Amino acid sequence: MEIAHCSVAELSRALGGREVSAVELARAHLDRIEAHRGLNAFLDVRPEVTLAQAAAADLRLASNGGADATPLTGVPIAHKDIFVTKDFCSTAASKILRGYRSPFDATVVDNLKQAGMVTLGKLNCDEFAMGSSNENSAFGNVLNPWDVGAVPGGSSGGSAAAVAACLAPVATATDTGGSIREPAAFTGITGTKPTYGRPSRWGMIAFASSLDTAGLMARSAEDTALVFNQMLGFDPKDSTSVNRPREDYTRLLNLDIKGLKIGVPTHFFGNLLQPDVEAAVREALAEYQRLGAILVDISLPNAELGIPVYYVVAPAEASSNLSRFDGVRYGHRAQEYGDVADMIKKSRSEGFGAEPKRRILVGTYVLSHGYYDAYYIKAQKVRRIIADEFTRAFSRCDVIAGPVTMSVAFAFGEKAADPVAMYMADYYTVPGSLAGVPSMSIPCGFGAGPVNGKRPVGLQLIANYFDEARMLGVAHAYQRATDWHLRRPAGY
Ligand code: GLN
């Protein structure tokens, strides 16, 4: 078996047993990254940095009988280019940050580095994580390894493509309204967003601060749990980080799901849902029933207001967060300008792509005097109602399950000209983001794609606040019983 096809759990065992070295592993993945450059998943790769980290990991595994190593020492990982890194450029896939080098590592990156993980490079994404198809990157589209005519999803398209194509066994990603779950569904991998406030946002280039959540793209729930153990924890540098002790996310992997109550939001199965996706999701729910779980109908009556609420709250916060890119402190500065105001205007006009500009305009509008109460405050109130509906639902079930997306991965250009159609891609994921609950996508089959025929379908699991370990256990039960998560796109 090719080493790049191994799970994190297998790599961890092989490294611990000294059957493979971290340097060998790093080389094998760097070779694949080079061989599959056409996917455009990576924005910055520096083999000398990666190999130096791998050599240090090997030393740690060898010295003291490996006593100083963690289960992840020597395991490779790649980071979405939303996380700032000292050793690689950090651009948020925007021209305004082209070539930018951060003086520090994001906490998530640092935690994984401290654990001995080896960084393979930085991953392409939608500009400032704004998008659902990765067509908004200033550095080009990422291709979907299942079907190069299909988008990989966004905004974490590079993370998704890299893990699906086995260029990395696991990758960091971020989810503000669906950017982990939607691309994970479109590429047939396991994408997980923890509870808001559980991962640190320190060093994550800010888009919408009350929603931005770091998470993982992996090939299984088990791998996700192993990496979460090192990645998640309280961070005093982030004022929204929740001060809870670290926990073992593998502890419920062997959860007995007999009698587990799975809430099914019935209206998620309305006429927006494509029949091929619906069939795969319903079959996954039937599999859970065969495993002993009980399906209960639940309702999230205002979830359908998620998209309009999100597209007030997220642009409002984005317009504020993006004001720091002014050509003064860092990032792109226009070559020619008159006074300071002109310099700022030209630098921002040249540096930002169309989608960030659209959001700055919308965000500024909804926050402006006279519109603030009508839009922003109203949206915050509805957000609270949606969050309360989740809390009520969890009094009747242990987890919620349903579709991640309405359709399988769509074609390049299909929605790019119609922002609202693109925004609707997150219809099923945005409500969980507004509530801040943990949620994930696991592969559960294939649908018909218009180009080459078969594109992956995801099943969404949503859990109550801080109940990630149970959610991962529920996912693992499915992955023990089925093999969708082991399918790989042809040629990878
Ligand atoms: N597609 C959504 C947006 O463009 C969500 C993006 C995200 O989760 N980062 O805002």
PDB file of C-alpha atoms and ligand atoms in Angstrom, residues 80 126 128-133 136 154-156 174-182 207 212 310-311 314-315 355 359 422-423 425-426 429-430 433, ligand 1:
ATOM      1  CA  LYS A  80      -5.261  26.478   4.894  1.00  0.00           C
ATOM      2  CA  ASP A 126     -11.399  31.394  -1.532  1.00  0.00           C
ATOM      3  CA  PHE A 128     -10.500  35.652   2.816  1.00  0.00           C
ATOM      4  CA  ALA A 129     -12.543  32.415   3.006  1.00  0.00           C
ATOM      5  CA  MET A 130     -15.409  34.041   1.112  1.00  0.00           C
ATOM      6  CA  GLY A 131     -16.958  31.563  -1.260  1.00  0.00           C
ATOM      7  CA  SER A 132     -18.370  28.104  -1.797  1.00  0.00           C
ATOM      8  CA  SER A 133     -16.454  26.924  -4.865  1.00  0.00           C
ATOM      9  CA  ASN A 136     -12.731  33.387  -5.619  1.00  0.00           C
ATOM     10  CA  GLY A 154     -15.144  26.356  -0.813  1.00  0.00           C
ATOM     11  CA  SER A 155     -13.804  28.151   0.846  1.00  0.00           C
ATOM     12  CA  SER A 156     -11.478  25.345   2.044  1.00  0.00           C
ATOM     13  CA  THR A 174     -11.867  27.044   8.585  1.00  0.00           C
ATOM     14  CA  ASP A 175     -15.637  27.178   8.598  1.00  0.00           C
ATOM     15  CA  THR A 176     -17.589  30.419   8.905  1.00  0.00           C
ATOM     16  CA  GLY A 177     -20.800  29.320   7.210  1.00  0.00           C
ATOM     17  CA  GLY A 178     -19.948  25.921   5.754  1.00  0.00           C
ATOM     18  CA  SER A 179     -16.421  26.143   4.363  1.00  0.00           C
ATOM     19  CA  ILE A 180     -15.296  22.885   5.913  1.00  0.00           C
ATOM     20  CA  ARG A 181     -18.451  20.805   5.502  1.00  0.00           C
ATOM     21  CA  GLU A 182     -19.387  21.777   1.940  1.00  0.00           C
ATOM     22  CA  PHE A 207     -13.433  37.132   8.141  1.00  0.00           C
ATOM     23  CA  ASP A 212     -14.974  31.817  12.179  1.00  0.00           C
ATOM     24  CA  TYR A 310     -25.727  35.098   7.648  1.00  0.00           C
ATOM     25  CA  TYR A 311     -25.407  37.496   4.701  1.00  0.00           C
ATOM     26  CA  ALA A 314     -20.936  37.945   8.060  1.00  0.00           C
ATOM     27  CA  PRO A 315     -20.456  40.952   5.709  1.00  0.00           C
ATOM     28  CA  GLU A 355     -16.218  39.122  -3.495  1.00  0.00           C
ATOM     29  CA  ARG A 359     -19.058  42.128   1.243  1.00  0.00           C
ATOM     30  CA  MET A 422     -23.618  30.640  -4.767  1.00  0.00           C
ATOM     31  CA  TYR A 423     -24.697  31.760  -1.286  1.00  0.00           C
ATOM     32  CA  ALA A 425     -24.780  26.393  -1.459  1.00  0.00           C
ATOM     33  CA  ASP A 426     -24.522  26.789   2.333  1.00  0.00           C
ATOM     34  CA  THR A 429     -24.607  24.407   6.914  1.00  0.00           C
ATOM     35  CA  VAL A 430     -25.190  28.054   7.857  1.00  0.00           C
ATOM     36  CA  SER A 433     -22.650  28.146  12.147  1.00  0.00           C
TER      37      SER A 433
HETATM   38  N1  GLN B   1     -19.734  30.253   1.537  1.00  0.00           N
HETATM   39  C1  GLN B   1     -19.866  31.042   2.711  1.00  0.00           C
HETATM   40  C2  GLN B   1     -19.359  32.431   2.464  1.00  0.00           C
HETATM   41  O1  GLN B   1     -18.936  32.699   1.374  1.00  0.00           O
HETATM   42  C3  GLN B   1     -19.133  30.410   3.859  1.00  0.00           C
HETATM   43  C4  GLN B   1     -17.690  30.623   3.791  1.00  0.00           C
HETATM   44  C5  GLN B   1     -16.958  30.079   4.979  1.00  0.00           C
HETATM   45  O2  GLN B   1     -17.482  29.251   5.722  1.00  0.00           O
HETATM   46  N2  GLN B   1     -15.748  30.565   5.180  1.00  0.00           N
HETATM   47  O3  GLN B   1     -19.374  33.257   3.336  1.00  0.00           O
END
